[in-house]
PDB file of C-alpha atoms in Angstrom:
ATOM      1  CA  UNK A   1     132.344  89.011  50.183  1.00 41.00           C
ATOM      2  CA  UNK A   2     128.988  87.242  50.802  1.00 40.00           C
ATOM      3  CA  UNK A   3     130.704  84.809  53.208  1.00 42.00           C
ATOM      4  CA  UNK A   4     132.237  87.717  55.143  1.00 39.00           C
ATOM      5  CA  UNK A   5     128.834  89.424  55.510  1.00 38.00           C
ATOM      6  CA  UNK A   6     127.262  86.161  56.621  1.00 42.00           C
ATOM      7  CA  UNK A   7     129.971  85.559  59.231  1.00 42.00           C
ATOM      8  CA  UNK A   8     129.605  89.115  60.514  1.00 35.00           C
ATOM      9  CA  UNK A   9     125.826  88.696  60.858  1.00 36.00           C
ATOM     10  CA  UNK A  10     126.236  85.449  62.813  1.00 35.00           C
ATOM     11  CA  UNK A  11     128.871  87.046  65.062  1.00 34.00           C
ATOM     12  CA  UNK A  12     126.604  90.010  65.881  1.00 34.00           C
ATOM     13  CA  UNK A  13     123.640  87.702  66.568  1.00 34.00           C
ATOM     14  CA  UNK A  14     125.694  85.510  68.916  1.00 36.00           C
ATOM     15  CA  UNK A  15     126.989  88.571  70.746  1.00 34.00           C
ATOM     16  CA  UNK A  16     123.402  89.756  71.279  1.00 35.00           C
ATOM     17  CA  UNK A  17     122.192  86.406  72.568  1.00 36.00           C
ATOM     18  CA  UNK A  18     125.070  86.088  75.031  1.00 35.00           C
ATOM     19  CA  UNK A  19     125.490  89.685  76.189  1.00 36.00           C
ATOM     20  CA  UNK A  20     122.333  91.714  75.661  1.00 39.00           C
ATOM     21  CA  UNK A  21     119.497  89.300  74.937  1.00 42.00           C
ATOM     22  CA  UNK A  22     117.021  88.135  77.524  1.00 43.00           C
ATOM     23  CA  UNK A  23     117.505  84.473  76.653  1.00 46.00           C
ATOM     24  CA  UNK A  24     120.611  84.042  78.832  1.00 49.00           C
ATOM     25  CA  UNK A  25     119.166  86.118  81.710  1.00 82.00           C
ATOM     26  CA  UNK A  26     118.232  84.777  85.139  1.00 95.00           C
ATOM     27  CA  UNK A  27     115.960  86.714  87.478  1.00 97.00           C
ATOM     28  CA  UNK A  28     114.208  86.128  90.800  1.00 97.00           C
ATOM     29  CA  UNK A  29     110.433  85.646  90.272  1.00 98.00           C
ATOM     30  CA  UNK A  30     109.190  87.574  93.310  1.00 98.00           C
ATOM     31  CA  UNK A  31     105.384  87.534  93.634  1.00 98.00           C
ATOM     32  CA  UNK A  32     105.469  89.843  96.677  1.00 97.00           C
ATOM     33  CA  UNK A  33     102.752  92.478  97.118  1.00 97.00           C
ATOM     34  CA  UNK A  34     104.080  96.044  97.517  1.00 97.00           C
ATOM     35  CA  UNK A  35     102.814  99.577  97.958  1.00 96.00           C
ATOM     36  CA  UNK A  36     103.442 101.917  95.017  1.00 97.00           C
ATOM     37  CA  UNK A  37     103.568 105.707  95.071  1.00 94.00           C
ATOM     38  CA  UNK A  38     103.905 107.553  91.769  1.00 95.00           C
ATOM     39  CA  UNK A  39     104.326 111.316  91.880  1.00 91.00           C
ATOM     40  CA  UNK A  40     103.685 113.724  89.033  1.00 89.00           C
ATOM     41  CA  UNK A  41     103.595 117.456  88.373  1.00 84.00           C
ATOM     42  CA  UNK A  42      99.885 117.173  87.637  1.00 86.00           C
ATOM     43  CA  UNK A  43      97.648 118.482  90.437  1.00 90.00           C
ATOM     44  CA  UNK A  44      94.269 116.730  90.309  1.00 90.00           C
ATOM     45  CA  UNK A  45      90.997 117.535  92.091  1.00 91.00           C
ATOM     46  CA  UNK A  46      90.185 114.563  94.331  1.00 88.00           C
ATOM     47  CA  UNK A  47      87.093 115.907  96.110  1.00 92.00           C
ATOM     48  CA  UNK A  48      85.348 118.966  97.567  1.00 93.00           C
ATOM     49  CA  UNK A  49      85.104 120.421 101.057  1.00 91.00           C
ATOM     50  CA  UNK A  50      81.467 120.404 102.145  1.00 89.00           C
ATOM     51  CA  UNK A  51      81.311 124.151 102.941  1.00 89.00           C
ATOM     52  CA  UNK A  52      84.365 125.715 101.314  1.00 90.00           C
ATOM     53  CA  UNK A  53      83.929 123.892  98.004  1.00 91.00           C
ATOM     54  CA  UNK A  54      80.454 125.198  97.162  1.00 91.00           C
ATOM     55  CA  UNK A  55      81.768 127.939  94.832  1.00 91.00           C
ATOM     56  CA  UNK A  56      84.130 125.553  93.025  1.00 92.00           C
ATOM     57  CA  UNK A  57      81.349 123.017  92.436  1.00 92.00           C
ATOM     58  CA  UNK A  58      78.948 125.692  91.238  1.00 92.00           C
ATOM     59  CA  UNK A  59      81.579 126.943  88.779  1.00 92.00           C
ATOM     60  CA  UNK A  60      81.715 123.491  87.194  1.00 92.00           C
ATOM     61  CA  UNK A  61      84.880 121.934  88.601  1.00 94.00           C
ATOM     62  CA  UNK A  62      84.736 118.139  88.921  1.00 92.00           C
ATOM     63  CA  UNK A  63      86.643 115.253  90.471  1.00 90.00           C
ATOM     64  CA  UNK A  64      89.507 114.250  88.190  1.00 87.00           C
ATOM     65  CA  UNK A  65      90.050 117.721  86.698  1.00 90.00           C
ATOM     66  CA  UNK A  66      93.739 118.550  86.291  1.00 90.00           C
ATOM     67  CA  UNK A  67      94.558 122.089  87.463  1.00 93.00           C
ATOM     68  CA  UNK A  68      96.813 123.778  84.905  1.00 93.00           C
ATOM     69  CA  UNK A  69      96.676 127.484  85.775  1.00 94.00           C
ATOM     70  CA  UNK A  70      95.079 129.894  88.209  1.00 93.00           C
ATOM     71  CA  UNK A  71      95.101 133.278  86.496  1.00 92.00           C
ATOM     72  CA  UNK A  72      98.658 133.414  85.074  1.00 90.00           C
ATOM     73  CA  UNK A  73     100.262 131.034  87.589  1.00 92.00           C
ATOM     74  CA  UNK A  74     101.137 127.554  86.299  1.00 92.00           C
ATOM     75  CA  UNK A  75     100.119 124.841  88.784  1.00 91.00           C
ATOM     76  CA  UNK A  76     102.649 122.059  89.380  1.00 89.00           C
ATOM     77  CA  UNK A  77     102.079 121.448  93.109  1.00 87.00           C
ATOM     78  CA  UNK A  78      99.635 122.299  95.908  1.00 86.00           C
ATOM     79  CA  UNK A  79     101.821 125.206  97.029  1.00 90.00           C
ATOM     80  CA  UNK A  80     101.338 126.851  93.611  1.00 91.00           C
ATOM     81  CA  UNK A  81      97.584 126.863  94.258  1.00 92.00           C
ATOM     82  CA  UNK A  82      98.012 128.620  97.610  1.00 90.00           C
ATOM     83  CA  UNK A  83     100.350 131.259  96.144  1.00 91.00           C
ATOM     84  CA  UNK A  84      98.072 131.953  93.171  1.00 91.00           C
ATOM     85  CA  UNK A  85      95.040 132.460  95.420  1.00 91.00           C
ATOM     86  CA  UNK A  86      97.003 134.755  97.744  1.00 89.00           C
ATOM     87  CA  UNK A  87      97.767 137.034  94.774  1.00 87.00           C
ATOM     88  CA  UNK A  88      94.146 137.198  93.647  1.00 82.00           C
ATOM     89  CA  UNK A  89      91.891 140.087  94.623  1.00 80.00           C
ATOM     90  CA  UNK A  90      88.537 138.444  93.950  1.00 83.00           C
ATOM     91  CA  UNK A  91      87.415 136.261  91.077  1.00 89.00           C
ATOM     92  CA  UNK A  92      90.036 133.931  89.617  1.00 93.00           C
ATOM     93  CA  UNK A  93      90.302 132.208  86.255  1.00 93.00           C
ATOM     94  CA  UNK A  94      91.025 128.492  86.631  1.00 95.00           C
ATOM     95  CA  UNK A  95      92.355 126.541  83.650  1.00 95.00           C
ATOM     96  CA  UNK A  96      91.713 122.802  83.801  1.00 94.00           C
ATOM     97  CA  UNK A  97      92.243 119.743  81.638  1.00 90.00           C
ATOM     98  CA  UNK A  98      89.343 117.281  81.516  1.00 88.00           C
ATOM     99  CA  UNK A  99      89.548 114.157  79.353  1.00 82.00           C
ATOM    100  CA  UNK A 100      92.206 115.786  77.206  1.00 81.00           C
ATOM    101  CA  UNK A 101      90.288 119.032  76.643  1.00 89.00           C
ATOM    102  CA  UNK A 102      91.338 122.417  78.065  1.00 93.00           C
ATOM    103  CA  UNK A 103      88.653 124.575  79.718  1.00 93.00           C
ATOM    104  CA  UNK A 104      88.589 127.761  81.810  1.00 94.00           C
ATOM    105  CA  UNK A 105      86.137 128.570  84.574  1.00 93.00           C
ATOM    106  CA  UNK A 106      85.659 131.730  86.650  1.00 92.00           C
ATOM    107  CA  UNK A 107      85.002 131.479  90.368  1.00 91.00           C
ATOM    108  CA  UNK A 108      85.302 133.394  93.624  1.00 90.00           C
ATOM    109  CA  UNK A 109      87.463 131.579  96.205  1.00 92.00           C
ATOM    110  CA  UNK A 110      86.043 130.906  99.658  1.00 90.00           C
ATOM    111  CA  UNK A 111      87.566 133.354 102.159  1.00 87.00           C
ATOM    112  CA  UNK A 112      88.821 131.835 105.426  1.00 87.00           C
ATOM    113  CA  UNK A 113      90.896 133.125 108.342  1.00 83.00           C
ATOM    114  CA  UNK A 114      93.940 131.579 106.641  1.00 84.00           C
ATOM    115  CA  UNK A 115      93.260 133.196 103.294  1.00 87.00           C
ATOM    116  CA  UNK A 116      91.297 132.338 100.139  1.00 90.00           C
ATOM    117  CA  UNK A 117      90.630 128.667  99.391  1.00 91.00           C
ATOM    118  CA  UNK A 118      89.258 126.759  96.401  1.00 92.00           C
ATOM    119  CA  UNK A 119      87.678 124.305  98.810  1.00 91.00           C
ATOM    120  CA  UNK A 120      88.954 121.251  96.923  1.00 93.00           C
ATOM    121  CA  UNK A 121      91.063 118.278  97.956  1.00 92.00           C
ATOM    122  CA  UNK A 122      94.109 117.824  95.761  1.00 91.00           C
ATOM    123  CA  UNK A 123      96.037 114.756  94.659  1.00 87.00           C
ATOM    124  CA  UNK A 124      99.494 114.841  93.102  1.00 86.00           C
ATOM    125  CA  UNK A 125     100.104 111.337  91.844  1.00 85.00           C
ATOM    126  CA  UNK A 126      98.688 107.906  92.547  1.00 89.00           C
ATOM    127  CA  UNK A 127      99.156 105.342  95.307  1.00 91.00           C
ATOM    128  CA  UNK A 128      98.114 101.707  95.310  1.00 93.00           C
ATOM    129  CA  UNK A 129      99.332  98.152  95.571  1.00 95.00           C
ATOM    130  CA  UNK A 130     100.724  95.727  93.027  1.00 97.00           C
ATOM    131  CA  UNK A 131     102.953  92.692  92.798  1.00 98.00           C
ATOM    132  CA  UNK A 132     106.678  92.605  92.018  1.00 98.00           C
ATOM    133  CA  UNK A 133     107.304  90.408  88.977  1.00 98.00           C
ATOM    134  CA  UNK A 134     111.065  90.103  88.947  1.00 98.00           C
ATOM    135  CA  UNK A 135     114.200  91.261  90.713  1.00 97.00           C
ATOM    136  CA  UNK A 136     117.708  91.246  89.237  1.00 96.00           C
ATOM    137  CA  UNK A 137     120.202  90.533  92.047  1.00 94.00           C
ATOM    138  CA  UNK A 138     123.109  91.613  89.841  1.00 93.00           C
ATOM    139  CA  UNK A 139     121.841  95.119  89.089  1.00 94.00           C
ATOM    140  CA  UNK A 140     119.193  95.800  91.766  1.00 95.00           C
ATOM    141  CA  UNK A 141     116.560  96.462  89.078  1.00 97.00           C
ATOM    142  CA  UNK A 142     112.983  95.234  89.478  1.00 97.00           C
ATOM    143  CA  UNK A 143     109.720  95.262  87.548  1.00 98.00           C
ATOM    144  CA  UNK A 144     106.120  95.276  88.703  1.00 98.00           C
ATOM    145  CA  UNK A 145     102.485  95.360  87.441  1.00 97.00           C
ATOM    146  CA  UNK A 146     103.118  94.306  83.820  1.00 96.00           C
ATOM    147  CA  UNK A 147     101.074  97.322  82.676  1.00 95.00           C
ATOM    148  CA  UNK A 148     101.293 101.074  83.065  1.00 95.00           C
ATOM    149  CA  UNK A 149      99.644 103.338  85.633  1.00 94.00           C
ATOM    150  CA  UNK A 150      97.193 105.755  83.992  1.00 90.00           C
ATOM    151  CA  UNK A 151      95.910 109.151  85.102  1.00 80.00           C
ATOM    152  CA  UNK A 152      92.261 110.141  85.469  1.00 71.00           C
ATOM    153  CA  UNK A 153      92.010 110.729  81.696  1.00 71.00           C
ATOM    154  CA  UNK A 154      93.139 107.206  80.898  1.00 80.00           C
ATOM    155  CA  UNK A 155      96.555 108.326  79.665  1.00 83.00           C
ATOM    156  CA  UNK A 156      99.882 107.011  80.927  1.00 91.00           C
ATOM    157  CA  UNK A 157     100.716 108.907  84.131  1.00 89.00           C
ATOM    158  CA  UNK A 158     103.719 111.214  83.515  1.00 89.00           C
ATOM    159  CA  UNK A 159     105.638 110.071  86.603  1.00 93.00           C
ATOM    160  CA  UNK A 160     108.373 112.426  87.822  1.00 91.00           C
ATOM    161  CA  UNK A 161     109.406 110.328  90.842  1.00 92.00           C
ATOM    162  CA  UNK A 162     108.121 107.381  92.809  1.00 96.00           C
ATOM    163  CA  UNK A 163     108.771 104.820  95.527  1.00 96.00           C
ATOM    164  CA  UNK A 164     107.984 101.195  96.345  1.00 97.00           C
ATOM    165  CA  UNK A 165     107.194 100.026  99.889  1.00 96.00           C
ATOM    166  CA  UNK A 166     107.103  96.630 101.582  1.00 95.00           C
ATOM    167  CA  UNK A 167     103.472  95.708 102.221  1.00 96.00           C
ATOM    168  CA  UNK A 168     101.187  92.899 103.334  1.00 96.00           C
ATOM    169  CA  UNK A 169      97.656  91.795 102.418  1.00 97.00           C
ATOM    170  CA  UNK A 170      95.089  92.307 105.183  1.00 96.00           C
ATOM    171  CA  UNK A 171      91.882  91.286 103.414  1.00 96.00           C
ATOM    172  CA  UNK A 172      90.517  90.162 100.058  1.00 97.00           C
ATOM    173  CA  UNK A 173      87.388  91.186  98.204  1.00 97.00           C
ATOM    174  CA  UNK A 174      86.441  88.115  96.189  1.00 97.00           C
ATOM    175  CA  UNK A 175      85.889  88.649  92.487  1.00 95.00           C
ATOM    176  CA  UNK A 176      82.505  87.921  90.967  1.00 95.00           C
ATOM    177  CA  UNK A 177      81.041  88.105  87.472  1.00 94.00           C
ATOM    178  CA  UNK A 178      80.765  91.787  86.568  1.00 93.00           C
ATOM    179  CA  UNK A 179      82.538  92.887  89.764  1.00 93.00           C
ATOM    180  CA  UNK A 180      86.341  92.583  89.933  1.00 91.00           C
ATOM    181  CA  UNK A 181      87.841  91.589  93.282  1.00 96.00           C
ATOM    182  CA  UNK A 182      90.627  93.384  95.093  1.00 96.00           C
ATOM    183  CA  UNK A 183      93.487  92.873  97.531  1.00 97.00           C
ATOM    184  CA  UNK A 184      93.546  95.314 100.448  1.00 96.00           C
ATOM    185  CA  UNK A 185      97.009  95.885 101.851  1.00 93.00           C
ATOM    186  CA  UNK A 186      98.928  97.984 104.324  1.00 93.00           C
ATOM    187  CA  UNK A 187     102.444  99.347 104.083  1.00 93.00           C
ATOM    188  CA  UNK A 188     104.778  97.558 106.488  1.00 89.00           C
ATOM    189  CA  UNK A 189     107.239 100.464 106.840  1.00 88.00           C
ATOM    190  CA  UNK A 190     107.252 104.167 105.924  1.00 89.00           C
ATOM    191  CA  UNK A 191     110.786 103.720 104.606  1.00 93.00           C
ATOM    192  CA  UNK A 192     110.845 103.016 100.847  1.00 95.00           C
ATOM    193  CA  UNK A 193     112.216  99.664  99.727  1.00 95.00           C
ATOM    194  CA  UNK A 194     113.203 101.149  96.383  1.00 96.00           C
ATOM    195  CA  UNK A 195     112.865 103.987  93.903  1.00 97.00           C
ATOM    196  CA  UNK A 196     110.574 103.918  90.869  1.00 97.00           C
ATOM    197  CA  UNK A 197     112.206 105.172  87.686  1.00 96.00           C
ATOM    198  CA  UNK A 198     109.927 104.415  84.738  1.00 96.00           C
ATOM    199  CA  UNK A 199     106.192 104.094  84.151  1.00 97.00           C
ATOM    200  CA  UNK A 200     105.593 102.356  80.826  1.00 96.00           C
ATOM    201  CA  UNK A 201     102.766 100.516  79.078  1.00 95.00           C
ATOM    202  CA  UNK A 202     104.579  97.257  79.895  1.00 95.00           C
ATOM    203  CA  UNK A 203     105.121  97.867  83.613  1.00 97.00           C
ATOM    204  CA  UNK A 204     106.625 100.084  86.292  1.00 97.00           C
ATOM    205  CA  UNK A 205     110.351  99.692  86.893  1.00 98.00           C
ATOM    206  CA  UNK A 206     112.837 100.802  89.506  1.00 97.00           C
ATOM    207  CA  UNK A 207     115.918 100.091  91.618  1.00 97.00           C
ATOM    208  CA  UNK A 208     116.206  98.616  95.102  1.00 95.00           C
ATOM    209  CA  UNK A 209     119.157  97.985  97.432  1.00 88.00           C
ATOM    210  CA  UNK A 210     116.785  96.109  99.775  1.00 86.00           C
ATOM    211  CA  UNK A 211     116.676  92.855  97.792  1.00 88.00           C
ATOM    212  CA  UNK A 212     113.874  90.339  97.436  1.00 94.00           C
ATOM    213  CA  UNK A 213     115.100  86.862  98.271  1.00 90.00           C
ATOM    214  CA  UNK A 214     114.594  83.756  96.170  1.00 92.00           C
ATOM    215  CA  UNK A 215     116.104  81.431  93.621  1.00 95.00           C
ATOM    216  CA  UNK A 216     116.748  82.937  90.212  1.00 96.00           C
ATOM    217  CA  UNK A 217     115.161  81.277  87.179  1.00 97.00           C
ATOM    218  CA  UNK A 218     115.944  81.594  83.474  1.00 97.00           C
ATOM    219  CA  UNK A 219     113.840  83.932  81.356  1.00 97.00           C
ATOM    220  CA  UNK A 220     111.841  82.485  78.465  1.00 96.00           C
ATOM    221  CA  UNK A 221     111.871  84.004  75.000  1.00 94.00           C
ATOM    222  CA  UNK A 222     108.480  84.727  73.436  1.00 92.00           C
ATOM    223  CA  UNK A 223     108.607  81.679  71.181  1.00 93.00           C
ATOM    224  CA  UNK A 224     109.176  79.399  74.194  1.00 95.00           C
ATOM    225  CA  UNK A 225     105.810  80.251  75.768  1.00 96.00           C
ATOM    226  CA  UNK A 226     103.251  77.506  75.078  1.00 97.00           C
ATOM    227  CA  UNK A 227      99.632  76.840  75.881  1.00 97.00           C
ATOM    228  CA  UNK A 228      99.195  74.469  78.785  1.00 98.00           C
ATOM    229  CA  UNK A 229      99.953  74.259  82.492  1.00 98.00           C
ATOM    230  CA  UNK A 230     101.823  76.963  84.377  1.00 98.00           C
ATOM    231  CA  UNK A 231     101.898  78.578  87.823  1.00 98.00           C
ATOM    232  CA  UNK A 232     101.665  82.126  89.101  1.00 98.00           C
ATOM    233  CA  UNK A 233     103.431  83.386  92.194  1.00 98.00           C
ATOM    234  CA  UNK A 234     101.268  85.725  94.302  1.00 98.00           C
ATOM    235  CA  UNK A 235     100.568  87.084  97.787  1.00 98.00           C
ATOM    236  CA  UNK A 236      96.954  86.892  98.952  1.00 97.00           C
ATOM    237  CA  UNK A 237      97.476  86.750 102.739  1.00 96.00           C
ATOM    238  CA  UNK A 238      99.858  88.823 104.896  1.00 95.00           C
ATOM    239  CA  UNK A 239     103.250  88.685 103.157  1.00 93.00           C
ATOM    240  CA  UNK A 240     103.292  84.978 102.293  1.00 96.00           C
ATOM    241  CA  UNK A 241     104.159  84.223  98.669  1.00 97.00           C
ATOM    242  CA  UNK A 242     102.605  81.053  97.222  1.00 97.00           C
ATOM    243  CA  UNK A 243     102.451  79.369  93.845  1.00 98.00           C
ATOM    244  CA  UNK A 244      99.032  78.676  92.302  1.00 98.00           C
ATOM    245  CA  UNK A 245      98.194  76.595  89.248  1.00 98.00           C
ATOM    246  CA  UNK A 246      96.924  78.240  86.060  1.00 98.00           C
ATOM    247  CA  UNK A 247      96.539  77.262  82.435  1.00 98.00           C
ATOM    248  CA  UNK A 248      97.724  79.321  79.481  1.00 98.00           C
ATOM    249  CA  UNK A 249      94.762  79.067  77.110  1.00 98.00           C
ATOM    250  CA  UNK A 250      95.941  81.144  74.181  1.00 96.00           C
ATOM    251  CA  UNK A 251      99.011  82.960  72.847  1.00 96.00           C
ATOM    252  CA  UNK A 252      98.348  86.207  70.989  1.00 93.00           C
ATOM    253  CA  UNK A 253     100.470  87.825  68.249  1.00 79.00           C
ATOM    254  CA  UNK A 254     103.927  88.562  69.617  1.00 69.00           C
ATOM    255  CA  UNK A 255     103.752  92.141  68.320  1.00 67.00           C
ATOM    256  CA  UNK A 256     101.140  93.119  70.935  1.00 71.00           C
ATOM    257  CA  UNK A 257     102.545  95.652  73.385  1.00 68.00           C
ATOM    258  CA  UNK A 258      99.446  96.270  75.498  1.00 75.00           C
ATOM    259  CA  UNK A 259     100.008  93.655  78.211  1.00 80.00           C
ATOM    260  CA  UNK A 260      97.687  91.121  76.560  1.00 92.00           C
ATOM    261  CA  UNK A 261     100.086  88.566  75.100  1.00 95.00           C
ATOM    262  CA  UNK A 262      98.459  85.468  76.591  1.00 96.00           C
ATOM    263  CA  UNK A 263      95.100  84.389  77.960  1.00 97.00           C
ATOM    264  CA  UNK A 264      95.330  82.574  81.302  1.00 98.00           C
ATOM    265  CA  UNK A 265      92.802  80.766  83.483  1.00 98.00           C
ATOM    266  CA  UNK A 266      93.142  80.080  87.212  1.00 98.00           C
ATOM    267  CA  UNK A 267      92.729  76.365  87.955  1.00 98.00           C
ATOM    268  CA  UNK A 268      93.943  76.324  91.559  1.00 98.00           C
ATOM    269  CA  UNK A 269      91.009  75.436  93.847  1.00 98.00           C
ATOM    270  CA  UNK A 270      92.449  77.238  96.887  1.00 97.00           C
ATOM    271  CA  UNK A 271      93.019  80.480  94.996  1.00 98.00           C
ATOM    272  CA  UNK A 272      89.544  80.288  93.452  1.00 97.00           C
ATOM    273  CA  UNK A 273      87.935  79.775  96.861  1.00 97.00           C
ATOM    274  CA  UNK A 274      89.673  82.811  98.385  1.00 97.00           C
ATOM    275  CA  UNK A 275      89.854  85.362  95.547  1.00 97.00           C
ATOM    276  CA  UNK A 276      87.529  83.977  92.876  1.00 97.00           C
ATOM    277  CA  UNK A 277      90.450  84.096  90.451  1.00 97.00           C
ATOM    278  CA  UNK A 278      92.444  87.159  89.444  1.00 97.00           C
ATOM    279  CA  UNK A 279      91.852  90.330  91.473  1.00 97.00           C
ATOM    280  CA  UNK A 280      93.216  93.869  91.538  1.00 96.00           C
ATOM    281  CA  UNK A 281      96.575  93.935  93.299  1.00 96.00           C
ATOM    282  CA  UNK A 282      97.710  90.675  91.687  1.00 98.00           C
ATOM    283  CA  UNK A 283      98.931  92.527  88.594  1.00 97.00           C
ATOM    284  CA  UNK A 284     102.599  91.701  88.174  1.00 98.00           C
ATOM    285  CA  UNK A 285     102.365  88.166  89.593  1.00 98.00           C
ATOM    286  CA  UNK A 286     105.066  86.239  87.713  1.00 98.00           C
ATOM    287  CA  UNK A 287     103.977  83.390  85.439  1.00 98.00           C
ATOM    288  CA  UNK A 288     106.307  80.382  85.479  1.00 98.00           C
ATOM    289  CA  UNK A 289     106.232  77.523  82.979  1.00 98.00           C
ATOM    290  CA  UNK A 290     108.666  74.622  82.612  1.00 97.00           C
ATOM    291  CA  UNK A 291     111.065  76.174  85.100  1.00 97.00           C
ATOM    292  CA  UNK A 292     111.271  79.536  83.309  1.00 98.00           C
ATOM    293  CA  UNK A 293     109.730  82.968  83.869  1.00 98.00           C
ATOM    294  CA  UNK A 294     107.425  83.486  80.893  1.00 98.00           C
ATOM    295  CA  UNK A 295     105.479  86.599  81.887  1.00 97.00           C
ATOM    296  CA  UNK A 296     103.264  88.384  84.396  1.00 98.00           C
ATOM    297  CA  UNK A 297      99.548  88.656  85.149  1.00 98.00           C
ATOM    298  CA  UNK A 298      98.178  91.997  83.920  1.00 96.00           C
ATOM    299  CA  UNK A 299      94.375  92.105  83.605  1.00 95.00           C
ATOM    300  CA  UNK A 300      91.241  90.267  84.678  1.00 95.00           C
ATOM    301  CA  UNK A 301      88.163  89.679  82.527  1.00 94.00           C
ATOM    302  CA  UNK A 302      85.285  91.497  84.221  1.00 92.00           C
ATOM    303  CA  UNK A 303      82.746  88.904  83.079  1.00 94.00           C
ATOM    304  CA  UNK A 304      84.928  85.977  84.192  1.00 96.00           C
ATOM    305  CA  UNK A 305      87.238  86.640  87.169  1.00 96.00           C
ATOM    306  CA  UNK A 306      88.838  83.195  86.769  1.00 97.00           C
ATOM    307  CA  UNK A 307      90.381  84.362  83.498  1.00 97.00           C
ATOM    308  CA  UNK A 308      92.729  87.191  82.555  1.00 96.00           C
ATOM    309  CA  UNK A 309      95.665  88.304  80.484  1.00 97.00           C
ATOM    310  CA  UNK A 310      99.411  88.152  80.837  1.00 97.00           C
ATOM    311  CA  UNK A 311     102.370  89.922  79.256  1.00 96.00           C
ATOM    312  CA  UNK A 312     105.505  88.233  77.922  1.00 96.00           C
ATOM    313  CA  UNK A 313     108.452  88.687  80.290  1.00 96.00           C
ATOM    314  CA  UNK A 314     110.545  89.620  77.267  1.00 94.00           C
ATOM    315  CA  UNK A 315     108.269  92.595  76.566  1.00 94.00           C
ATOM    316  CA  UNK A 316     108.656  93.753  80.184  1.00 95.00           C
ATOM    317  CA  UNK A 317     112.439  93.527  80.001  1.00 95.00           C
ATOM    318  CA  UNK A 318     112.521  95.418  76.700  1.00 94.00           C
ATOM    319  CA  UNK A 319     110.552  98.260  78.308  1.00 94.00           C
ATOM    320  CA  UNK A 320     112.794  98.253  81.395  1.00 94.00           C
ATOM    321  CA  UNK A 321     116.046  98.550  79.441  1.00 87.00           C
TER     322      UNK A 321
END
């Protein structure tokens, strides 16, 4: 009986390694910068009109407040705000969420020729740039960032839909001690290159039928990642992908799920001269070691822009599945 159980265990393990495990997987390490648009049902105050927003400011509304209700109308889009104000006959009660706490404020909308207005600019979601880590030519799936996208409260953005766009880098703000750098990019086409499906702590994932080209590489298991030399694949000018040398300084406990599985340091002199190291927009740059994809760049150390963190590729793939 013990032999039968042992054989069954070995059979199941082999089936996992061959069929479902990441160890036999090959993916294209992309390194291409892209535009990301994540939509949500949260409507967030993004600013105030100079004249029409006086009442809203005086009532205590602030940038980053999430609008939940106006009187009894639930707010899930900008049109809900317009409809709620049209029904009001004076002062309205506005329910907001600020840093996880629910508050209500009373205010009188600004009256215009087109009807009452709160006098605030609204945002429904987040846009930005990042780097595609991997693309699976067999399934059309891809992963980017290596970390999640958070809302104004610091919580994981509850994405309802999203898109990825081809983009190019137009300029670079070089990183300095205490001041992270940044890639500035423009979208190459208004037509999406793919659809975003999941926003997780380990990355943002989606599907694309507009494939990224390149040679597929095997995926490394966590225990294959070692300290020592490696390269990252990134875009820091136009849409040209290049490889840059880095060193993996430290491997952290494999149970970490926060995108900080390894400590990396940029050693490439050209990259250091242009960006100062790791900058915003490079998140998702694939890390390659010994001919395998081992992870992705996720964070930069504010006090040392030459150094940052990376996530294991296996953790990204687990979150994507």
